Amino acid sequence: MNEAEKLSRLAALAREGIPADVDPAHDAAERDRLVAAVSRGAASRRGALGRVVEGRLGSLRLFPAAAGPRWGLALAGAAALALALVALWPAQRLDYAVEGAPGAAGGYVAAAGEEARLRFTDGTSVALAPGSALRVAEVDAAGARMLLEHGKASLRVTKRPAARWSVEAGPYAVVVTGTAFDVAWTRGDGTLRVDLHEGSVTVRGPLAPEGLPLRAGQRLVARLSEGDMQISSADGPSAAAPAEPPSAEAGALPGEEKTTGPGAVEGGAGAARPEGSRAEGAPASLPPDGPGTAAPSWAKRVAAGDFRSVLAEAEQRGVAQVVERASLDDLVALGDAARYARRGDVAQRALSATRKRFPGTTHGKAAAFLLGRMVDDGGSPGAAVAWYDTYLAEAPGGPFAAEALGRKMVAVERTGGRAAARPIAELYLKRHPRGAHAPVARDLLKP
C-alpha cells in the first residue's frame, strides 16, 4: 500500500465516526489553521514523505467547505497524522561546502596560503587559518565531529535544540552546542588554546577527564608536555605566555625520587614548594572559618581555575592530615589542583591516597594512570608501563584507556625497542584506529 492509499484509508476510517452536527464555518476555519501548521512542518523536511504530505495538503486546500463537515474533518484527521509523521521523521543529515581549499577528499581540509571555510547547512561556519589542517570525521543531523590536526580554527555554531558539535585536537575535545570560539592546536609541543567569545564550551582531555567548563570571555591554555592547564581572561596576556619552568626548589617529579610503580609506598611530607597558579579573574577563596558566605568547595575552585587557594588551604590544614582524612571529592580536587599547578609532590601524595583509601572507585582507578603519566614524564618509562598496565586491567574501557595504551606503546619502544612495541601498536590500532597515537602505531608497524 503506497502513501496515497494509506492516507485515503485513514480518511475513510475518520468519516465513519464524525457527528453530523458540526458547524461548517467553524470546520472550515479549523481546517485552514491545521493546513497552515502542517505546511510549516512539511516545508522543513525533505524527501518522499515531505512531497506526499504537501500533495495531500494541496488536495485539502482545494476541497470546498461546502462539501460538508464530514469530509473536512476526515481530511483534517489525515493531515493531523501527516503532521505527526513529519514531526517524527528522522531529521536530515547536515551537509557542508568548502571554500578556499581544493579537494577535501575524505573530509580532509587543508588551508594553504589563504583561509579556508566550511559552511554547514544549518548555518554553522568554520574558518581555518592559513597553514592549518582539519578533518571532518563524522556528520549527522545534530552536528559534526571534527579533528583539528594542527593550526587554528574559528567556529560559529548555530544554536539549535539537541545540537551536538565537537572539535578534537590531540587528546583534547571541545564540546559545544551553540557558541563562537577559536581553538588552536600545536602538535609539536602538545599545546591547546581555546578562546571563547560567546556561549559556553566544555574542554575534556588528559588534564580534565570529566570536562572543564569555560564561559564567554575566558581563555584556556593546556600544555600536555608540562601537565599544565591555565584559565584566564581572553584579553589577558598571561595565558598566552609560555609557562615558567619549575624552579630548582620544586625538584624532580615524585616518579624520579619516590613513586616507581604500582607497589610504591606513599612518600612523606614534602618541603615547601612554589605556590600554584590561579586563573586571572577567578574569585579568591575565603578562609574556612572566616565571616560571610562559606568558601566554595575545592572542586568548584579547581573548575574555576583557582588552584592556588586549594593548595594553600591544604597546606594550612597539613597535607598529611588532608590526604588521610579528606573526602574523595576533596582528595581528587587536591590532586587536580596540584597537577595543574605543577606541584608534583602534592599530586603524588593525593593520587596515592586516592588509590589506598578509595580502591575500586572511578577516581581510584584513574589515579593509576595519572601516577603512570607522572613517572613517565619524569623520565621513568619502565615504571610508567607498570602503572599503565594496572589502569588498563582495572578500567579497560575507562576514559584514559586509549592514552594509557598509547603511552605504554611509546614507553615500551623506548625501553625495549620497536619490535617489543609492535604487538602493542597492533592492539592500539584495533581498539583505537583514530586515536591520538594512531600515527605512531602505524609507523611502528612499517617494515
Short mmCIF file of C-alpha atoms in Angstrom, two decimals:
data_model
loop_
_atom_site.label_atom_id
_atom_site.label_comp_id
_atom_site.label_asym_id
_atom_site.label_seq_id
_atom_site.Cartn_x
_atom_site.Cartn_y
_atom_site.Cartn_z
CA MET A 1 0.00 0.00 0.00
CA ASN A 2 1.53 3.31 -1.08
CA GLU A 3 1.39 6.63 0.81
CA ALA A 4 -1.66 7.90 -1.06
CA GLU A 5 -3.61 4.69 -0.39
CA LYS A 6 -2.71 4.83 3.30
CA LEU A 7 -3.99 8.40 3.65
CA SER A 8 -7.17 7.57 1.72
CA ARG A 9 -7.83 4.64 4.02
CA LEU A 10 -7.32 6.89 7.05
CA ALA A 11 -9.81 9.38 5.66
CA ALA A 12 -12.39 6.63 5.21
CA LEU A 13 -11.95 5.48 8.80
CA ALA A 14 -12.24 9.04 10.10
CA ARG A 15 -15.51 9.63 8.25
CA GLU A 16 -17.23 6.73 10.00
CA GLY A 17 -17.18 8.33 13.46
CA ILE A 18 -17.76 12.02 12.68
CA PRO A 19 -21.02 13.51 14.01
CA ALA A 20 -23.33 15.36 11.62
CA ASP A 21 -23.97 18.43 13.79
CA VAL A 22 -20.72 20.28 13.03
CA ASP A 23 -20.75 23.96 12.16
CA PRO A 24 -19.43 24.28 8.56
CA ALA A 25 -17.87 27.71 9.17
CA HIS A 26 -16.02 26.53 12.25
CA ASP A 27 -14.95 23.40 10.38
CA ALA A 28 -13.53 25.45 7.52
CA ALA A 29 -11.61 27.78 9.85
CA GLU A 30 -10.09 24.94 11.84
CA ARG A 31 -9.23 23.09 8.64
CA ASP A 32 -7.33 26.11 7.28
CA ARG A 33 -5.45 26.57 10.56
CA LEU A 34 -4.41 22.93 10.61
CA VAL A 35 -3.34 23.02 6.98
CA ALA A 36 -1.12 26.02 7.67
CA ALA A 37 0.53 24.30 10.64
CA VAL A 38 1.19 21.09 8.75
CA SER A 39 2.54 23.06 5.80
CA ARG A 40 5.17 24.67 8.01
CA GLY A 41 6.24 21.24 9.28
CA ALA A 42 6.31 19.67 5.84
CA ALA A 43 8.39 22.50 4.45
CA SER A 44 11.13 21.74 6.96
CA ARG A 45 11.51 18.14 5.77
CA ARG A 46 12.90 16.80 2.53
CA GLY A 47 12.35 13.55 0.70
CA ALA A 48 9.38 11.42 -0.33
CA LEU A 49 7.35 11.93 2.84
CA GLY A 50 7.54 15.70 2.55
CA ARG A 51 6.29 15.53 -1.04
CA VAL A 52 3.44 13.19 -0.11
CA VAL A 53 2.37 15.43 2.80
CA GLU A 54 2.49 18.58 0.69
CA GLY A 55 0.46 16.81 -2.02
CA ARG A 56 -2.21 15.75 0.46
CA LEU A 57 -2.35 19.29 1.82
CA GLY A 58 -2.84 20.65 -1.67
CA SER A 59 -5.86 18.41 -2.10
CA LEU A 60 -7.21 19.54 1.24
CA ARG A 61 -6.95 23.22 0.34
CA LEU A 62 -8.83 22.60 -2.92
CA PHE A 63 -11.62 20.74 -1.18
CA PRO A 64 -14.54 23.18 -0.80
CA ALA A 65 -16.01 23.93 2.59
CA ALA A 66 -19.48 23.42 1.14
CA ALA A 67 -18.74 19.74 0.75
CA GLY A 68 -19.66 19.34 4.37
CA PRO A 69 -18.02 18.91 7.73
CA ARG A 70 -17.65 15.14 7.44
CA TRP A 71 -15.16 15.36 4.56
CA GLY A 72 -13.42 18.39 6.04
CA LEU A 73 -12.82 16.72 9.39
CA ALA A 74 -11.84 13.45 7.73
CA LEU A 75 -9.16 15.15 5.71
CA ALA A 76 -8.16 17.17 8.76
CA GLY A 77 -7.60 13.88 10.56
CA ALA A 78 -5.40 12.72 7.71
CA ALA A 79 -3.50 15.97 7.90
CA ALA A 80 -3.03 15.50 11.65
CA LEU A 81 -1.50 12.12 11.02
CA ALA A 82 0.74 13.66 8.39
CA LEU A 83 1.83 16.27 10.92
CA ALA A 84 2.76 13.52 13.38
CA LEU A 85 4.71 11.66 10.71
CA VAL A 86 6.56 14.83 9.77
CA ALA A 87 7.42 15.53 13.39
CA LEU A 88 8.72 12.01 13.98
CA TRP A 89 10.51 11.58 10.65
CA PRO A 90 14.29 11.45 11.13
CA ALA A 91 15.97 14.81 10.58
CA GLN A 92 18.18 15.16 7.53
CA ARG A 93 21.93 14.77 7.87
CA LEU A 94 23.74 18.09 7.65
CA ASP A 95 25.85 18.82 4.62
CA TYR A 96 28.69 21.27 4.14
CA ALA A 97 30.65 23.07 1.45
CA VAL A 98 34.33 24.01 1.48
CA GLU A 99 35.57 27.37 0.25
CA GLY A 100 39.19 28.35 -0.31
CA ALA A 101 40.67 24.85 -0.27
CA PRO A 102 40.84 22.21 -3.01
CA GLY A 103 39.72 18.64 -2.85
CA ALA A 104 38.65 17.95 0.73
CA ALA A 105 38.67 14.21 -0.04
CA GLY A 106 37.58 12.11 2.91
CA GLY A 107 36.63 15.21 4.85
CA TYR A 108 40.23 16.46 4.97
CA VAL A 109 40.60 20.23 4.56
CA ALA A 110 43.99 21.98 4.44
CA ALA A 111 44.29 25.76 4.22
CA ALA A 112 47.44 26.55 2.30
CA GLY A 113 48.19 30.19 1.52
CA GLU A 114 44.78 31.57 2.45
CA GLU A 115 41.92 30.97 4.83
CA ALA A 116 39.60 28.04 4.12
CA ARG A 117 35.99 27.99 5.27
CA LEU A 118 33.46 25.24 5.85
CA ARG A 119 29.79 26.20 5.68
CA PHE A 120 27.22 23.75 7.06
CA THR A 121 23.58 23.70 6.00
CA ASP A 122 22.38 24.72 9.48
CA GLY A 123 24.36 27.98 9.27
CA THR A 124 27.39 26.84 11.27
CA SER A 125 30.71 28.00 9.84
CA VAL A 126 34.32 27.00 10.45
CA ALA A 127 37.17 29.29 9.37
CA LEU A 128 40.52 27.53 9.03
CA ALA A 129 43.59 29.76 9.32
CA PRO A 130 46.33 29.54 6.66
CA GLY A 131 48.66 26.65 7.32
CA SER A 132 46.05 24.73 9.32
CA ALA A 133 44.50 21.32 8.64
CA LEU A 134 41.24 19.78 9.79
CA ARG A 135 39.29 16.61 9.06
CA VAL A 136 35.51 16.27 9.29
CA ALA A 137 35.27 12.82 10.86
CA GLU A 138 31.50 12.49 11.35
CA VAL A 139 28.41 14.48 10.32
CA ASP A 140 24.80 13.81 11.31
CA ALA A 141 21.59 15.79 11.84
CA ALA A 142 22.77 17.11 15.22
CA GLY A 143 26.18 18.41 14.17
CA ALA A 144 29.68 17.22 13.36
CA ARG A 145 32.82 15.83 14.94
CA MET A 146 35.97 17.47 13.59
CA LEU A 147 39.64 16.67 14.15
CA LEU A 148 42.00 19.66 14.18
CA GLU A 149 45.32 18.21 13.13
CA HIS A 150 47.26 21.44 13.55
CA GLY A 151 46.76 25.19 13.36
CA LYS A 152 43.76 27.30 14.27
CA ALA A 153 40.02 27.08 13.57
CA SER A 154 37.36 29.69 14.36
CA LEU A 155 33.85 28.32 14.80
CA ARG A 156 30.43 29.95 14.89
CA VAL A 157 27.99 27.19 15.82
CA THR A 158 24.31 27.85 15.20
CA LYS A 159 22.18 27.29 18.30
CA ARG A 160 19.61 24.52 17.72
CA PRO A 161 17.78 22.11 20.02
CA ALA A 162 19.79 18.92 20.54
CA ALA A 163 22.75 20.29 18.56
CA ARG A 164 25.98 18.38 19.13
CA TRP A 165 29.36 19.57 17.87
CA SER A 166 32.89 18.75 18.92
CA VAL A 167 36.41 19.66 17.88
CA GLU A 168 39.15 17.22 18.84
CA ALA A 169 42.78 18.28 18.98
CA GLY A 170 45.26 15.63 20.01
CA PRO A 171 43.91 14.07 23.23
CA TYR A 172 41.54 17.01 23.89
CA ALA A 173 37.94 17.54 22.86
CA VAL A 174 35.98 20.82 22.89
CA VAL A 175 32.27 20.02 23.15
CA VAL A 176 29.70 22.68 22.19
CA THR A 177 26.02 23.12 21.34
CA GLY A 178 25.89 26.70 20.07
CA THR A 179 28.64 29.27 20.50
CA ALA A 180 31.55 31.17 18.93
CA PHE A 181 35.13 30.27 19.80
CA ASP A 182 38.66 29.86 18.46
CA VAL A 183 40.66 26.69 19.00
CA ALA A 184 44.35 26.31 18.21
CA TRP A 185 46.46 23.16 18.45
CA THR A 186 50.24 22.93 18.21
CA ARG A 187 51.05 19.29 17.64
CA GLY A 188 54.77 19.67 18.20
CA ASP A 189 54.60 20.62 21.88
CA GLY A 190 51.02 19.47 22.57
CA THR A 191 49.61 22.91 23.36
CA LEU A 192 45.88 23.60 23.13
CA ARG A 193 44.41 27.10 23.27
CA VAL A 194 40.68 27.89 23.36
CA ASP A 195 39.33 31.46 23.25
CA LEU A 196 35.60 31.57 23.98
CA HIS A 197 33.73 34.59 22.58
CA GLU A 198 30.09 33.60 23.08
CA GLY A 199 28.15 30.87 24.88
CA SER A 200 29.90 28.08 26.76
CA VAL A 201 32.01 25.04 25.98
CA THR A 202 33.43 22.08 27.87
CA VAL A 203 37.02 21.00 27.33
CA ARG A 204 37.88 17.39 28.06
CA GLY A 205 41.28 15.75 27.95
CA PRO A 206 44.12 14.23 29.96
CA LEU A 207 44.25 17.21 32.33
CA ALA A 208 40.46 17.41 32.69
CA PRO A 209 38.90 13.96 32.12
CA GLU A 210 35.49 15.00 33.45
CA GLY A 211 35.43 18.25 31.49
CA LEU A 212 36.38 21.81 32.35
CA PRO A 213 33.67 24.38 31.54
CA LEU A 214 34.54 27.75 30.01
CA ARG A 215 32.42 30.90 30.00
CA ALA A 216 32.33 33.68 27.42
CA GLY A 217 35.43 35.86 27.68
CA GLN A 218 37.68 33.13 29.05
CA ARG A 219 40.80 31.56 27.55
CA LEU A 220 42.15 28.11 28.28
CA VAL A 221 45.72 27.07 27.55
CA ALA A 222 46.69 23.42 28.15
CA ARG A 223 50.28 22.25 27.77
CA LEU A 224 50.32 18.48 27.54
CA SER A 225 54.08 18.12 27.83
CA GLU A 226 54.13 20.08 31.09
CA GLY A 227 50.89 18.70 32.53
CA ASP A 228 49.67 22.28 32.91
CA MET A 229 46.31 23.92 32.28
CA GLN A 230 45.57 27.63 32.76
CA ILE A 231 42.33 29.62 32.54
CA SER A 232 42.43 33.39 32.20
CA SER A 233 40.62 36.32 30.66
CA ALA A 234 40.72 36.12 26.88
CA ASP A 235 42.09 39.67 26.85
CA GLY A 236 44.80 38.96 29.38
CA PRO A 237 48.38 38.25 28.27
CA SER A 238 49.19 35.72 30.96
CA ALA A 239 47.61 32.64 29.43
CA ALA A 240 49.24 33.15 26.05
CA ALA A 241 52.72 33.47 27.54
CA PRO A 242 54.82 30.33 27.92
CA ALA A 243 54.65 28.79 31.35
CA GLU A 244 57.67 29.39 33.57
CA PRO A 245 59.73 26.25 34.07
CA PRO A 246 59.62 24.67 37.52
CA SER A 247 62.15 26.16 39.90
CA ALA A 248 65.09 24.17 41.13
CA GLU A 249 63.40 24.07 44.51
CA ALA A 250 60.47 22.21 43.03
CA GLY A 251 62.92 19.47 42.07
CA ALA A 252 62.14 16.30 40.17
CA LEU A 253 58.75 14.71 39.92
CA PRO A 254 57.92 12.08 42.51
CA GLY A 255 58.50 9.39 39.90
CA GLU A 256 62.19 10.27 39.95
CA GLU A 257 62.52 10.01 43.72
CA LYS A 258 59.64 8.16 45.34
CA THR A 259 56.99 6.73 43.03
CA THR A 260 58.47 3.89 40.98
CA GLY A 261 55.46 1.69 40.27
CA PRO A 262 52.08 0.44 41.48
CA GLY A 263 53.69 -1.08 44.59
CA ALA A 264 55.35 2.15 45.71
CA VAL A 265 54.61 3.47 49.18
CA GLU A 266 53.24 6.96 49.56
CA GLY A 267 56.01 9.43 50.26
CA GLY A 268 56.28 11.62 53.32
CA ALA A 269 55.56 15.29 53.61
CA GLY A 270 57.40 17.33 51.03
CA ALA A 271 59.30 20.53 51.52
CA ALA A 272 57.68 23.88 50.83
CA ARG A 273 57.07 24.49 47.12
CA PRO A 274 56.22 27.50 44.97
CA GLU A 275 52.58 28.49 45.04
CA GLY A 276 50.24 27.16 42.38
CA SER A 277 48.62 29.45 39.87
CA ARG A 278 45.15 30.95 39.96
CA ALA A 279 43.31 31.89 36.80
CA GLU A 280 43.05 35.59 36.14
CA GLY A 281 39.67 36.81 37.28
CA ALA A 282 38.93 33.72 39.34
CA PRO A 283 37.40 34.51 42.73
CA ALA A 284 39.71 34.42 45.72
CA SER A 285 38.52 31.98 48.35
CA LEU A 286 37.57 32.92 51.88
CA PRO A 287 39.26 31.39 54.90
CA PRO A 288 37.46 28.27 56.12
CA ASP A 289 36.22 29.86 59.34
CA GLY A 290 36.01 33.46 58.13
CA PRO A 291 32.92 35.64 58.15
CA GLY A 292 30.49 35.93 55.29
CA THR A 293 29.47 33.35 52.72
CA ALA A 294 31.09 29.94 53.02
CA ALA A 295 34.01 29.34 50.69
CA PRO A 296 33.30 27.32 47.51
CA SER A 297 34.20 23.65 47.56
CA TRP A 298 37.63 22.63 46.36
CA ALA A 299 36.09 21.00 43.31
CA LYS A 300 34.36 24.25 42.33
CA ARG A 301 37.55 26.23 42.83
CA VAL A 302 39.50 23.85 40.61
CA ALA A 303 36.80 24.13 37.94
CA ALA A 304 37.17 27.92 38.13
CA GLY A 305 40.97 27.69 37.83
CA ASP A 306 41.60 28.69 41.45
CA PHE A 307 44.32 26.14 42.13
CA ARG A 308 46.32 28.34 44.48
CA SER A 309 43.69 28.61 47.19
CA VAL A 310 43.14 24.84 47.24
CA LEU A 311 46.85 24.20 47.71
CA ALA A 312 47.19 26.96 50.28
CA GLU A 313 44.27 25.64 52.33
CA ALA A 314 45.60 22.08 52.18
CA GLU A 315 48.99 23.22 53.42
CA GLN A 316 47.36 25.28 56.15
CA ARG A 317 45.50 22.21 57.39
CA GLY A 318 48.50 19.97 56.82
CA VAL A 319 48.83 17.93 53.63
CA ALA A 320 49.45 14.73 55.62
CA GLN A 321 46.20 15.19 57.53
CA VAL A 322 44.27 16.09 54.37
CA VAL A 323 45.31 13.02 52.40
CA GLU A 324 44.43 10.79 55.37
CA ARG A 325 41.04 12.31 56.22
CA ALA A 326 39.66 14.31 53.30
CA SER A 327 36.59 13.16 51.37
CA LEU A 328 37.02 11.58 47.96
CA ASP A 329 35.85 14.79 46.24
CA ASP A 330 38.36 16.93 48.13
CA LEU A 331 41.16 14.44 47.59
CA VAL A 332 40.53 14.38 43.85
CA ALA A 333 40.31 18.17 43.72
CA LEU A 334 43.59 18.49 45.60
CA GLY A 335 45.30 16.12 43.18
CA ASP A 336 43.92 18.05 40.19
CA ALA A 337 44.96 21.42 41.63
CA ALA A 338 48.45 20.11 42.31
CA ARG A 339 48.83 18.66 38.82
CA TYR A 340 47.57 21.80 37.09
CA ALA A 341 49.88 23.96 39.22
CA ARG A 342 52.83 21.60 38.65
CA ARG A 343 53.09 20.64 42.30
CA GLY A 344 54.21 17.09 41.68
CA ASP A 345 54.93 16.36 45.36
CA VAL A 346 51.36 17.09 46.45
CA ALA A 347 49.85 15.45 43.37
CA GLN A 348 51.70 12.19 44.01
CA ARG A 349 50.55 12.08 47.63
CA ALA A 350 46.93 12.86 46.76
CA LEU A 351 46.82 10.26 43.99
CA SER A 352 48.46 7.58 46.14
CA ALA A 353 45.98 8.30 48.94
CA THR A 354 43.08 8.09 46.48
CA ARG A 355 44.12 4.61 45.44
CA LYS A 356 44.76 3.50 49.01
CA ARG A 357 41.60 4.88 50.59
CA PHE A 358 39.13 4.53 47.71
CA PRO A 359 40.11 1.42 45.75
CA GLY A 360 37.69 0.29 43.08
CA THR A 361 36.20 3.74 42.52
CA THR A 362 36.48 5.51 39.18
CA HIS A 363 38.87 8.05 40.66
CA GLY A 364 40.88 5.35 42.40
CA LYS A 365 41.38 3.59 39.09
CA ALA A 366 42.17 6.81 37.25
CA ALA A 367 44.86 7.59 39.82
CA ALA A 368 46.87 4.64 38.50
CA PHE A 369 47.01 6.20 35.05
CA LEU A 370 47.82 9.66 36.41
CA LEU A 371 50.65 8.28 38.54
CA GLY A 372 51.96 6.43 35.50
CA ARG A 373 51.92 9.59 33.44
CA MET A 374 53.79 11.46 36.16
CA VAL A 375 56.64 8.95 36.32
CA ASP A 376 56.63 8.69 32.53
CA ASP A 377 57.04 12.44 32.13
CA GLY A 378 59.62 12.32 34.91
CA GLY A 379 61.85 10.04 32.85
CA SER A 380 60.95 6.57 34.15
CA PRO A 381 59.14 4.81 31.27
CA GLY A 382 59.67 1.34 32.74
CA ALA A 383 57.84 2.24 35.96
CA ALA A 384 55.18 4.01 33.92
CA VAL A 385 54.39 0.82 31.97
CA ALA A 386 53.53 -0.94 35.22
CA TRP A 387 51.10 1.82 36.15
CA TYR A 388 49.54 1.82 32.66
CA ASP A 389 49.06 -1.95 32.86
CA THR A 390 47.43 -1.55 36.26
CA TYR A 391 45.00 1.03 34.93
CA LEU A 392 44.15 -0.97 31.80
CA ALA A 393 43.50 -4.06 33.92
CA GLU A 394 41.25 -2.14 36.32
CA ALA A 395 39.47 0.05 33.75
CA PRO A 396 39.81 -1.40 30.22
CA GLY A 397 37.03 0.89 28.98
CA GLY A 398 37.89 3.87 31.15
CA PRO A 399 38.34 7.47 29.98
CA PHE A 400 42.14 7.11 29.88
CA ALA A 401 42.22 3.69 28.18
CA ALA A 402 43.31 4.97 24.78
CA GLU A 403 46.00 7.24 26.19
CA ALA A 404 47.24 4.61 28.61
CA LEU A 405 47.68 2.07 25.81
CA GLY A 406 49.27 4.66 23.53
CA ARG A 407 51.68 5.83 26.20
CA LYS A 408 52.51 2.24 27.06
CA MET A 409 53.36 1.62 23.41
CA VAL A 410 55.72 4.58 23.32
CA ALA A 411 57.29 3.70 26.67
CA VAL A 412 57.90 0.10 25.59
CA GLU A 413 59.53 1.31 22.39
CA ARG A 414 61.86 3.50 24.46
CA THR A 415 62.81 0.70 26.83
CA GLY A 416 62.62 -2.40 24.61
CA GLY A 417 62.80 -1.21 21.02
CA ARG A 418 60.43 -1.23 18.05
CA ALA A 419 60.00 -5.00 17.92
CA ALA A 420 58.75 -5.09 21.50
CA ALA A 421 56.30 -2.27 20.83
CA ARG A 422 54.76 -3.68 17.63
CA PRO A 423 52.23 -6.02 19.32
CA ILE A 424 51.02 -3.07 21.40
CA ALA A 425 50.77 -0.95 18.24
CA GLU A 426 48.59 -3.62 16.59
CA LEU A 427 46.33 -3.75 19.65
CA TYR A 428 46.12 0.04 19.76
CA LEU A 429 45.03 0.32 16.13
CA LYS A 430 42.48 -2.43 16.64
CA ARG A 431 40.92 -0.67 19.62
CA HIS A 432 41.53 2.98 18.72
CA PRO A 433 42.06 3.30 14.95
CA ARG A 434 41.52 7.07 15.08
CA GLY A 435 43.21 7.68 18.41
CA ALA A 436 45.85 10.30 19.08
CA HIS A 437 48.63 7.69 18.99
CA ALA A 438 47.43 6.02 15.77
CA PRO A 439 50.13 7.70 13.57
CA VAL A 440 52.86 6.44 15.93
CA ALA A 441 51.35 2.95 15.90
CA ARG A 442 51.23 2.85 12.11
CA ASP A 443 54.82 4.00 11.93
CA LEU A 444 55.89 1.20 14.27
CA LEU A 445 54.19 -1.36 12.02
CA LYS A 446 56.02 -0.27 8.88
CA PRO A 447 58.53 -2.86 7.62
#
